[in-house]
Amino acid sequence: MLHLGALGEADAMVKSDAAVPVALVQATKAFGGTIALKDASFELRSGEVLALLGENGAGKSTCVKLLAGVYLPTGGHVEVDGKPVVFHSPHDAQAAGISVMHQHPGLFPDLSVAENIYLGHMPRDRFGGIDNAVMLAGARRVLATVGLDVPAETRLGMLRTSEQQLVEIARALSLDARVLIMDEPTAALSQREVERLFTVVADLRLHGVAMMFVGHRMDEIFRIADRIAVLRDGRLIGVKPKAELGRAAAIGMMVGREVTDLYPQRSHATGALVLEARGLSHAGGFSNIDLKLHAGEVLGLGGLVGSGRTEIARVLFGIDQPDAGEILIDGEAVRFASARDAMDARIAYVSEDRMGQSLVMDFSILDNAVLPVLDKAARSGFYGTNRAINLVSDWLKRMKLRFSGYAQPVKELSGGNQQKVVLAKWLRTEPRVLILDEPTQGIDVGTKAEVHAMVADLAAQGMAIILISSEMPELIGMCDRIIVLREGHRTAEFARGEATQEKVLEAATKAGESADAAQATGEEKRKGPLDILKRREFGLLAAMLAVAIPVTIINPRMVSAANLTAVSMDAALLVVAALAQMLVLITRNIDLSIAAVIGLSAYMAASMVQAYPGLDIGIGLITACAVGGVAGLINGLVVTRGKIPAIVVTLASMSIFRGFNSIWAAGDQISADEVTQAWLDMTGLKIAGVPLIVVIAIVILCLGYVLLYRTAIGRELFAAGSNPDGARLIGIPVDRRILLAFGMAGLLGGLCGALWASRYATIDARVALGFELTVIASAVVGGVAIRGGSGTLLGIILGALTLLVIKNGLTLVRVDPLWLQGVYGLVILVAIGIDTFIVRRAEQARQARAR
C-alpha cells in the first residue's frame, strides 16, 4: 500500500537508485495483419513524468497495455530494472510495481468503492478471507489522498462519472507502486479535481515514483511533464525534455504537419433567431434558464461538471421534459415529447457519452452512421446496404475517417474516429440546430483541429450551434458568446473577446465551491428510518403475507405443522437450486440445464443406491455430485473456450442431458421399495424438529455466504459479471471464474438431485421436468440481475419462498394448477418491474449527486 507522505528519506533514496524501473525496448505489437506499434523504445525514470503524446490510433494505449501486462509484445520486450521480463497478465505487472489508471476505467458499479479499490489485491485475514476492516481503513486513506469525500462502503454505481475516475486513481495508488501509468486520467475530471490529481503527482514525484501521463490537453501536458515522447502511426517519433520542445513542435511531431489553426478565425455575421428558451427549469438539474441562439452562431455553455449543462441539452433535445418554462423555434412555442420530435424540428444532439449513448459499439460503422436516417435507407420497409452507403458516405469522407470498410465494427476505431462517426451520423440529418456536448473529449489535437474547422464551417453556412465543453481554451476560442452555469443557475454571460479563463472560472465556482461537495456527500449520508421500505426483500415479504393471510383465513391448513414442514422441505431443494443459478447469473451467464442436471443426477444416484445398497447414502451422494459437477464443467468449458453464449450452450445441454437420462432409464422407474430405507430417511430425519434436508440447505447457504462475501474469489465472481472487460484489465481470470461458477452450479445441481431422489423416493427420467423455470424465477424474483454482477442470498431465499407460498396457497384454495405458470409469469414481471424501479431510483440518486 502506497501511503503518500509516509515514505522516509531512506525509502526515497532506494527508489531513486533504480533510475529506470521500467522501459519498452524495440516493442512491436501486431493484431493480425495490422501493426499497432513498431519498434518503440522509451524508459520511465524514477521521480519523473514522461508524457506520451500522439493522435488517436497512434499506439499510445498499446504502449500502456504492454507495460500493464494486458498485451504481450509481438516483438521486442519490456524491461524491469534493466532486465527483460514477460508479463503474462496484469498481475505480473502489478507484482513488478506497475500500477495503471486505464483510459476507460475498469470499475464495477455493483461493488462498493472499497472493493473497487482493492479488487485483485484484497487484504486477507488469518483464515484467508477478506479483511474488511483493513480494506475499509486503507480505502478511506487513499480516498482522502485523492480528495474524494464519500463513504468507502458506498456502492460505486451511486457516484458520478468524475468521482468514479477518482476511484480509479485511488485504486492505482492503493498498490505499492514504484511506477504509475496514467492513461487519460483527467478526461472526466473538473478543474478542481485535476488540480488535486496534480498535487498527488507532485508528491509521488518527490518520493521517486516513475510516472507516464497519456493525455490530449496540451496545457496539462506541458504543466506536468518532465519529458515528452511522441508517437505517430504506431512509431516513436522522438523523446525530448519538455524545455526543448515547444507546443507547436510537439503538435507538428504528432500530426506530421504544422497545425496553426486549432481555433479558426471566424468573421461572418449571425442571422435570425432560431431557438430560444424562456425560464426553462428541470427539477434537480437547472432552474430559470434563458438563452437565445441565432443562425450561424456558436453559443458556449460553460461550468463545472454537474453545473446543469448536459441537463439543458437533454431538455432541448426532448430526452427529458421541462418542469417550467418554454422552448421556441423561430418564435413559436414547441413541446418535444421525445427526441424524435426534436429531430423532426431539425435539432441534433451529440452526447458526451460517446460509447454509452452515441454509438452501438457492436454495430458496424455503416449501421451506426445510418441510424438516425434509417427510414431513408429502408424504402418500403426493406433495408438496402447500397442506399445506406450513399446516404452517409459523403459525410464520412468529409470527416476524413480512417477505416478499413463500412462493415468494420465501430469499437475497433480509435476514439477520434469514433467521434467522427458520431458527427457524421447527426450531420446527415441536416439539422438547423446542432448541440455538441464535449465533442473533443478524449481525441487528439489533430482531430480537434479538424472538428473545430468543421464547426466553424457549419456556422458559416448558417447552422446554429451550442457547444458544451470543459476546456476553457476551446470555449473561448470557438464561441461567439459563453453562458456560464453553476449549480443549475446562470451566473454570467460573455461576448466573444470579453471572456478569459479567469473570468469564466470565477463565474463557474463563486459562492458555493464547498457546498457542492457537502451536497454530494449529504445525498449518500442522508438515510431515513424508512429506507428498508425501498428494499426488494421487504416487497417479497409483503407479497408472501398478501397470499398467506387470506389463504389462511379460507383454509387454516396453510399454517398447520404438516404443511409448514412440507413447504420448508420443498424450499430447501429450491433454494439449493436457486443458489446454483445465482452463481452463474452473477457472472452474466445463465444455466437453462439446471433442472436436467438435477434429473440426471437424481436418476443416476438412485440407480447406484439400487445397485449397491450397502453403500447407499455414500454412493448416492458421490454419484450425484460427480454427475452434476461434470455436467457443469462441460457447460462452462463450452461457454469459456468455445465463446458460445451460455443461453445457447445450456439450452442444447438441457436436451442432451434429458436425452441421455431417457436412454439410460429406458422407461424404467426406480421406486421406494427398490432402494434402502436409510436412503429414504436421509432427508426426512429431523434434528431438533427441523428436517435434515432443511439443515443441509442452511449449511450450503452458509458456505455460499462465506464464498461470495468473505473471499476474494467470490467478489471476483461478482466483478466478472459487473464489468468483464474491466475485470480482465486488473488481472482477474474471468474465464476461469465463469468456469468455476458453472462447475459449482453443476455440483449443487447434483447434490440437489440426490436430495430430490431421497425426498420423493420414486424416480424416473422425468424428474424435475420444467423445474428450470421455477429455479430461474426464484433467482430473478429474489433480485439476481440477469445483466450480472448483482444479487443476494437473502433475496433468493425470499424469492424461492414467495413462489412456494403462492403455489401452496393456490393449491389449498383449490385453484386450477394450470393457472400456476401464469401466476409465476406475472410474479416475474412484477419483480422485473420492481428491479427497473430500483435501478431508476439509483440513477436518479446518482444524478442528484452530480448536480
PDB file of C-alpha atoms in Angstrom, residues 572-734:
ATOM      1  CA  ALA A 572     -34.727 -26.389   0.829  1.00  0.00           C
ATOM      2  CA  LEU A 573     -34.494 -28.076  -2.583  1.00  0.00           C
ATOM      3  CA  LEU A 574     -35.471 -24.933  -4.456  1.00  0.00           C
ATOM      4  CA  VAL A 575     -33.031 -22.694  -2.561  1.00  0.00           C
ATOM      5  CA  VAL A 576     -30.089 -25.008  -3.292  1.00  0.00           C
ATOM      6  CA  ALA A 577     -31.004 -24.973  -6.994  1.00  0.00           C
ATOM      7  CA  ALA A 578     -31.539 -21.196  -6.931  1.00  0.00           C
ATOM      8  CA  LEU A 579     -28.087 -20.701  -5.375  1.00  0.00           C
ATOM      9  CA  ALA A 580     -26.645 -22.739  -8.244  1.00  0.00           C
ATOM     10  CA  GLN A 581     -28.423 -20.490 -10.730  1.00  0.00           C
ATOM     11  CA  MET A 582     -27.295 -17.366  -8.866  1.00  0.00           C
ATOM     12  CA  LEU A 583     -23.627 -18.380  -9.156  1.00  0.00           C
ATOM     13  CA  VAL A 584     -23.985 -18.460 -12.930  1.00  0.00           C
ATOM     14  CA  LEU A 585     -26.208 -15.391 -13.251  1.00  0.00           C
ATOM     15  CA  ILE A 586     -23.850 -13.094 -11.331  1.00  0.00           C
ATOM     16  CA  THR A 587     -21.152 -13.841 -13.946  1.00  0.00           C
ATOM     17  CA  ARG A 588     -23.506 -12.555 -16.678  1.00  0.00           C
ATOM     18  CA  ASN A 589     -24.479 -16.041 -17.874  1.00  0.00           C
ATOM     19  CA  ILE A 590     -27.468 -18.379 -17.406  1.00  0.00           C
ATOM     20  CA  ASP A 591     -27.919 -22.117 -16.928  1.00  0.00           C
ATOM     21  CA  LEU A 592     -31.068 -23.473 -18.568  1.00  0.00           C
ATOM     22  CA  SER A 593     -29.883 -27.045 -17.970  1.00  0.00           C
ATOM     23  CA  ILE A 594     -30.095 -26.910 -14.159  1.00  0.00           C
ATOM     24  CA  ALA A 595     -33.285 -28.995 -13.978  1.00  0.00           C
ATOM     25  CA  ALA A 596     -31.918 -31.541 -16.463  1.00  0.00           C
ATOM     26  CA  VAL A 597     -28.765 -31.845 -14.316  1.00  0.00           C
ATOM     27  CA  ILE A 598     -30.954 -32.385 -11.237  1.00  0.00           C
ATOM     28  CA  GLY A 599     -32.986 -35.040 -13.061  1.00  0.00           C
ATOM     29  CA  LEU A 600     -29.927 -36.881 -14.417  1.00  0.00           C
ATOM     30  CA  SER A 601     -28.162 -36.763 -11.049  1.00  0.00           C
ATOM     31  CA  ALA A 602     -31.262 -37.990  -9.216  1.00  0.00           C
ATOM     32  CA  TYR A 603     -31.744 -40.991 -11.509  1.00  0.00           C
ATOM     33  CA  MET A 604     -28.032 -41.918 -11.514  1.00  0.00           C
ATOM     34  CA  ALA A 605     -27.877 -41.640  -7.713  1.00  0.00           C
ATOM     35  CA  ALA A 606     -30.991 -43.795  -7.254  1.00  0.00           C
ATOM     36  CA  SER A 607     -29.581 -46.339  -9.725  1.00  0.00           C
ATOM     37  CA  MET A 608     -26.326 -46.613  -7.768  1.00  0.00           C
ATOM     38  CA  VAL A 609     -28.170 -46.978  -4.454  1.00  0.00           C
ATOM     39  CA  GLN A 610     -30.278 -49.715  -6.057  1.00  0.00           C
ATOM     40  CA  ALA A 611     -27.169 -51.474  -7.392  1.00  0.00           C
ATOM     41  CA  TYR A 612     -25.010 -51.083  -4.256  1.00  0.00           C
ATOM     42  CA  PRO A 613     -27.390 -50.998  -1.276  1.00  0.00           C
ATOM     43  CA  GLY A 614     -24.554 -51.500   1.191  1.00  0.00           C
ATOM     44  CA  LEU A 615     -23.068 -48.128   0.212  1.00  0.00           C
ATOM     45  CA  ASP A 616     -26.452 -46.405  -0.119  1.00  0.00           C
ATOM     46  CA  ILE A 617     -26.009 -42.825   1.155  1.00  0.00           C
ATOM     47  CA  GLY A 618     -22.304 -42.552   0.354  1.00  0.00           C
ATOM     48  CA  ILE A 619     -22.511 -43.915  -3.201  1.00  0.00           C
ATOM     49  CA  GLY A 620     -25.674 -41.949  -3.901  1.00  0.00           C
ATOM     50  CA  LEU A 621     -24.244 -38.581  -2.860  1.00  0.00           C
ATOM     51  CA  ILE A 622     -20.883 -39.150  -4.576  1.00  0.00           C
ATOM     52  CA  THR A 623     -22.550 -40.246  -7.816  1.00  0.00           C
ATOM     53  CA  ALA A 624     -24.988 -37.341  -7.901  1.00  0.00           C
ATOM     54  CA  CYS A 625     -22.330 -34.709  -7.122  1.00  0.00           C
ATOM     55  CA  ALA A 626     -19.909 -36.198  -9.657  1.00  0.00           C
ATOM     56  CA  VAL A 627     -22.548 -36.258 -12.402  1.00  0.00           C
ATOM     57  CA  GLY A 628     -23.604 -32.690 -11.614  1.00  0.00           C
ATOM     58  CA  GLY A 629     -20.046 -31.393 -11.367  1.00  0.00           C
ATOM     59  CA  VAL A 630     -19.045 -32.939 -14.702  1.00  0.00           C
ATOM     60  CA  ALA A 631     -22.181 -31.570 -16.381  1.00  0.00           C
ATOM     61  CA  GLY A 632     -21.478 -28.101 -15.010  1.00  0.00           C
ATOM     62  CA  LEU A 633     -17.843 -28.183 -16.130  1.00  0.00           C
ATOM     63  CA  ILE A 634     -18.900 -29.273 -19.615  1.00  0.00           C
ATOM     64  CA  ASN A 635     -21.228 -26.278 -19.821  1.00  0.00           C
ATOM     65  CA  GLY A 636     -18.534 -23.944 -18.505  1.00  0.00           C
ATOM     66  CA  LEU A 637     -15.823 -25.213 -20.855  1.00  0.00           C
ATOM     67  CA  VAL A 638     -18.008 -24.831 -23.935  1.00  0.00           C
ATOM     68  CA  VAL A 639     -19.003 -21.297 -22.847  1.00  0.00           C
ATOM     69  CA  THR A 640     -15.475 -20.111 -21.996  1.00  0.00           C
ATOM     70  CA  ARG A 641     -13.383 -21.986 -24.548  1.00  0.00           C
ATOM     71  CA  GLY A 642     -15.909 -22.017 -27.341  1.00  0.00           C
ATOM     72  CA  LYS A 643     -17.032 -18.410 -26.742  1.00  0.00           C
ATOM     73  CA  ILE A 644     -20.636 -19.509 -27.303  1.00  0.00           C
ATOM     74  CA  PRO A 645     -23.401 -17.674 -25.408  1.00  0.00           C
ATOM     75  CA  ALA A 646     -24.437 -19.549 -22.277  1.00  0.00           C
ATOM     76  CA  ILE A 647     -28.118 -19.460 -23.200  1.00  0.00           C
ATOM     77  CA  VAL A 648     -27.316 -21.409 -26.396  1.00  0.00           C
ATOM     78  CA  VAL A 649     -24.945 -23.855 -24.705  1.00  0.00           C
ATOM     79  CA  THR A 650     -27.226 -24.702 -21.794  1.00  0.00           C
ATOM     80  CA  LEU A 651     -30.323 -24.920 -23.975  1.00  0.00           C
ATOM     81  CA  ALA A 652     -28.508 -27.571 -26.003  1.00  0.00           C
ATOM     82  CA  SER A 653     -27.085 -29.350 -22.963  1.00  0.00           C
ATOM     83  CA  MET A 654     -30.541 -29.392 -21.351  1.00  0.00           C
ATOM     84  CA  SER A 655     -31.783 -31.507 -24.246  1.00  0.00           C
ATOM     85  CA  ILE A 656     -28.635 -33.642 -24.270  1.00  0.00           C
ATOM     86  CA  PHE A 657     -28.782 -34.406 -20.542  1.00  0.00           C
ATOM     87  CA  ARG A 658     -32.511 -35.174 -20.727  1.00  0.00           C
ATOM     88  CA  GLY A 659     -31.975 -37.382 -23.739  1.00  0.00           C
ATOM     89  CA  PHE A 660     -29.112 -39.273 -22.099  1.00  0.00           C
ATOM     90  CA  ASN A 661     -31.220 -39.756 -18.983  1.00  0.00           C
ATOM     91  CA  SER A 662     -34.113 -41.151 -21.030  1.00  0.00           C
ATOM     92  CA  ILE A 663     -31.800 -43.557 -22.873  1.00  0.00           C
ATOM     93  CA  TRP A 664     -30.169 -44.694 -19.630  1.00  0.00           C
ATOM     94  CA  ALA A 665     -33.518 -45.184 -17.863  1.00  0.00           C
ATOM     95  CA  ALA A 666     -35.076 -46.880 -20.897  1.00  0.00           C
ATOM     96  CA  GLY A 667     -38.519 -46.249 -19.434  1.00  0.00           C
ATOM     97  CA  ASP A 668     -37.717 -47.874 -16.086  1.00  0.00           C
ATOM     98  CA  GLN A 669     -38.761 -46.334 -12.816  1.00  0.00           C
ATOM     99  CA  ILE A 670     -36.934 -46.734  -9.505  1.00  0.00           C
ATOM    100  CA  SER A 671     -39.497 -46.948  -6.738  1.00  0.00           C
ATOM    101  CA  ALA A 672     -39.196 -46.615  -2.968  1.00  0.00           C
ATOM    102  CA  ASP A 673     -39.072 -50.375  -2.377  1.00  0.00           C
ATOM    103  CA  GLU A 674     -36.012 -50.717  -4.651  1.00  0.00           C
ATOM    104  CA  VAL A 675     -33.707 -48.524  -2.518  1.00  0.00           C
ATOM    105  CA  THR A 676     -32.657 -48.698   1.113  1.00  0.00           C
ATOM    106  CA  GLN A 677     -34.637 -47.177   3.948  1.00  0.00           C
ATOM    107  CA  ALA A 678     -31.559 -45.266   5.068  1.00  0.00           C
ATOM    108  CA  TRP A 679     -31.506 -43.506   1.683  1.00  0.00           C
ATOM    109  CA  LEU A 680     -35.170 -42.587   2.011  1.00  0.00           C
ATOM    110  CA  ASP A 681     -34.696 -41.397   5.577  1.00  0.00           C
ATOM    111  CA  MET A 682     -31.723 -39.186   4.683  1.00  0.00           C
ATOM    112  CA  THR A 683     -33.803 -36.068   4.068  1.00  0.00           C
ATOM    113  CA  GLY A 684     -36.759 -36.851   6.320  1.00  0.00           C
ATOM    114  CA  LEU A 685     -34.865 -37.223   9.585  1.00  0.00           C
ATOM    115  CA  LYS A 686     -35.348 -34.337  12.000  1.00  0.00           C
ATOM    116  CA  ILE A 687     -32.735 -32.561  14.075  1.00  0.00           C
ATOM    117  CA  ALA A 688     -34.327 -30.611  16.932  1.00  0.00           C
ATOM    118  CA  GLY A 689     -37.581 -30.800  14.994  1.00  0.00           C
ATOM    119  CA  VAL A 690     -36.033 -29.478  11.758  1.00  0.00           C
ATOM    120  CA  PRO A 691     -35.938 -31.800   8.711  1.00  0.00           C
ATOM    121  CA  LEU A 692     -32.378 -32.780   7.766  1.00  0.00           C
ATOM    122  CA  ILE A 693     -32.875 -31.513   4.208  1.00  0.00           C
ATOM    123  CA  VAL A 694     -33.526 -28.040   5.632  1.00  0.00           C
ATOM    124  CA  VAL A 695     -30.389 -28.286   7.779  1.00  0.00           C
ATOM    125  CA  ILE A 696     -28.370 -29.284   4.714  1.00  0.00           C
ATOM    126  CA  ALA A 697     -29.754 -26.316   2.784  1.00  0.00           C
ATOM    127  CA  ILE A 698     -28.862 -23.946   5.640  1.00  0.00           C
ATOM    128  CA  VAL A 699     -25.296 -25.297   5.752  1.00  0.00           C
ATOM    129  CA  ILE A 700     -24.965 -24.852   1.988  1.00  0.00           C
ATOM    130  CA  LEU A 701     -26.264 -21.291   2.208  1.00  0.00           C
ATOM    131  CA  CYS A 702     -23.750 -20.521   4.958  1.00  0.00           C
ATOM    132  CA  LEU A 703     -20.929 -21.888   2.796  1.00  0.00           C
ATOM    133  CA  GLY A 704     -22.287 -19.847  -0.121  1.00  0.00           C
ATOM    134  CA  TYR A 705     -22.228 -16.713   2.014  1.00  0.00           C
ATOM    135  CA  VAL A 706     -18.608 -17.304   3.009  1.00  0.00           C
ATOM    136  CA  LEU A 707     -17.632 -17.911  -0.613  1.00  0.00           C
ATOM    137  CA  LEU A 708     -19.483 -14.971  -2.146  1.00  0.00           C
ATOM    138  CA  TYR A 709     -18.993 -12.305   0.514  1.00  0.00           C
ATOM    139  CA  ARG A 710     -15.948 -13.259   2.546  1.00  0.00           C
ATOM    140  CA  THR A 711     -13.476 -14.473  -0.073  1.00  0.00           C
ATOM    141  CA  ALA A 712     -11.686 -12.634  -2.874  1.00  0.00           C
ATOM    142  CA  ILE A 713     -12.784 -15.284  -5.373  1.00  0.00           C
ATOM    143  CA  GLY A 714     -16.424 -14.622  -4.520  1.00  0.00           C
ATOM    144  CA  ARG A 715     -16.082 -10.884  -5.055  1.00  0.00           C
ATOM    145  CA  GLU A 716     -14.294 -11.609  -8.324  1.00  0.00           C
ATOM    146  CA  LEU A 717     -17.326 -13.620  -9.461  1.00  0.00           C
ATOM    147  CA  PHE A 718     -19.455 -10.507  -8.991  1.00  0.00           C
ATOM    148  CA  ALA A 719     -16.817  -8.354 -10.709  1.00  0.00           C
ATOM    149  CA  ALA A 720     -16.665 -10.720 -13.698  1.00  0.00           C
ATOM    150  CA  GLY A 721     -20.374 -10.150 -14.254  1.00  0.00           C
ATOM    151  CA  SER A 722     -20.445  -6.459 -13.383  1.00  0.00           C
ATOM    152  CA  ASN A 723     -17.718  -5.487 -15.882  1.00  0.00           C
ATOM    153  CA  PRO A 724     -15.949  -8.395 -17.652  1.00  0.00           C
ATOM    154  CA  ASP A 725     -13.546  -6.198 -19.624  1.00  0.00           C
ATOM    155  CA  GLY A 726     -12.670  -4.165 -16.547  1.00  0.00           C
ATOM    156  CA  ALA A 727     -12.054  -7.367 -14.598  1.00  0.00           C
ATOM    157  CA  ARG A 728      -9.595  -8.572 -17.221  1.00  0.00           C
ATOM    158  CA  LEU A 729      -7.747  -5.241 -17.124  1.00  0.00           C
ATOM    159  CA  ILE A 730      -6.890  -5.719 -13.452  1.00  0.00           C
ATOM    160  CA  GLY A 731      -5.850  -9.339 -13.835  1.00  0.00           C
ATOM    161  CA  ILE A 732      -8.976 -11.220 -12.777  1.00  0.00           C
ATOM    162  CA  PRO A 733      -9.097 -14.521 -14.728  1.00  0.00           C
ATOM    163  CA  VAL A 734     -12.672 -14.009 -15.945  1.00  0.00           C
TER     164      VAL A 734
END
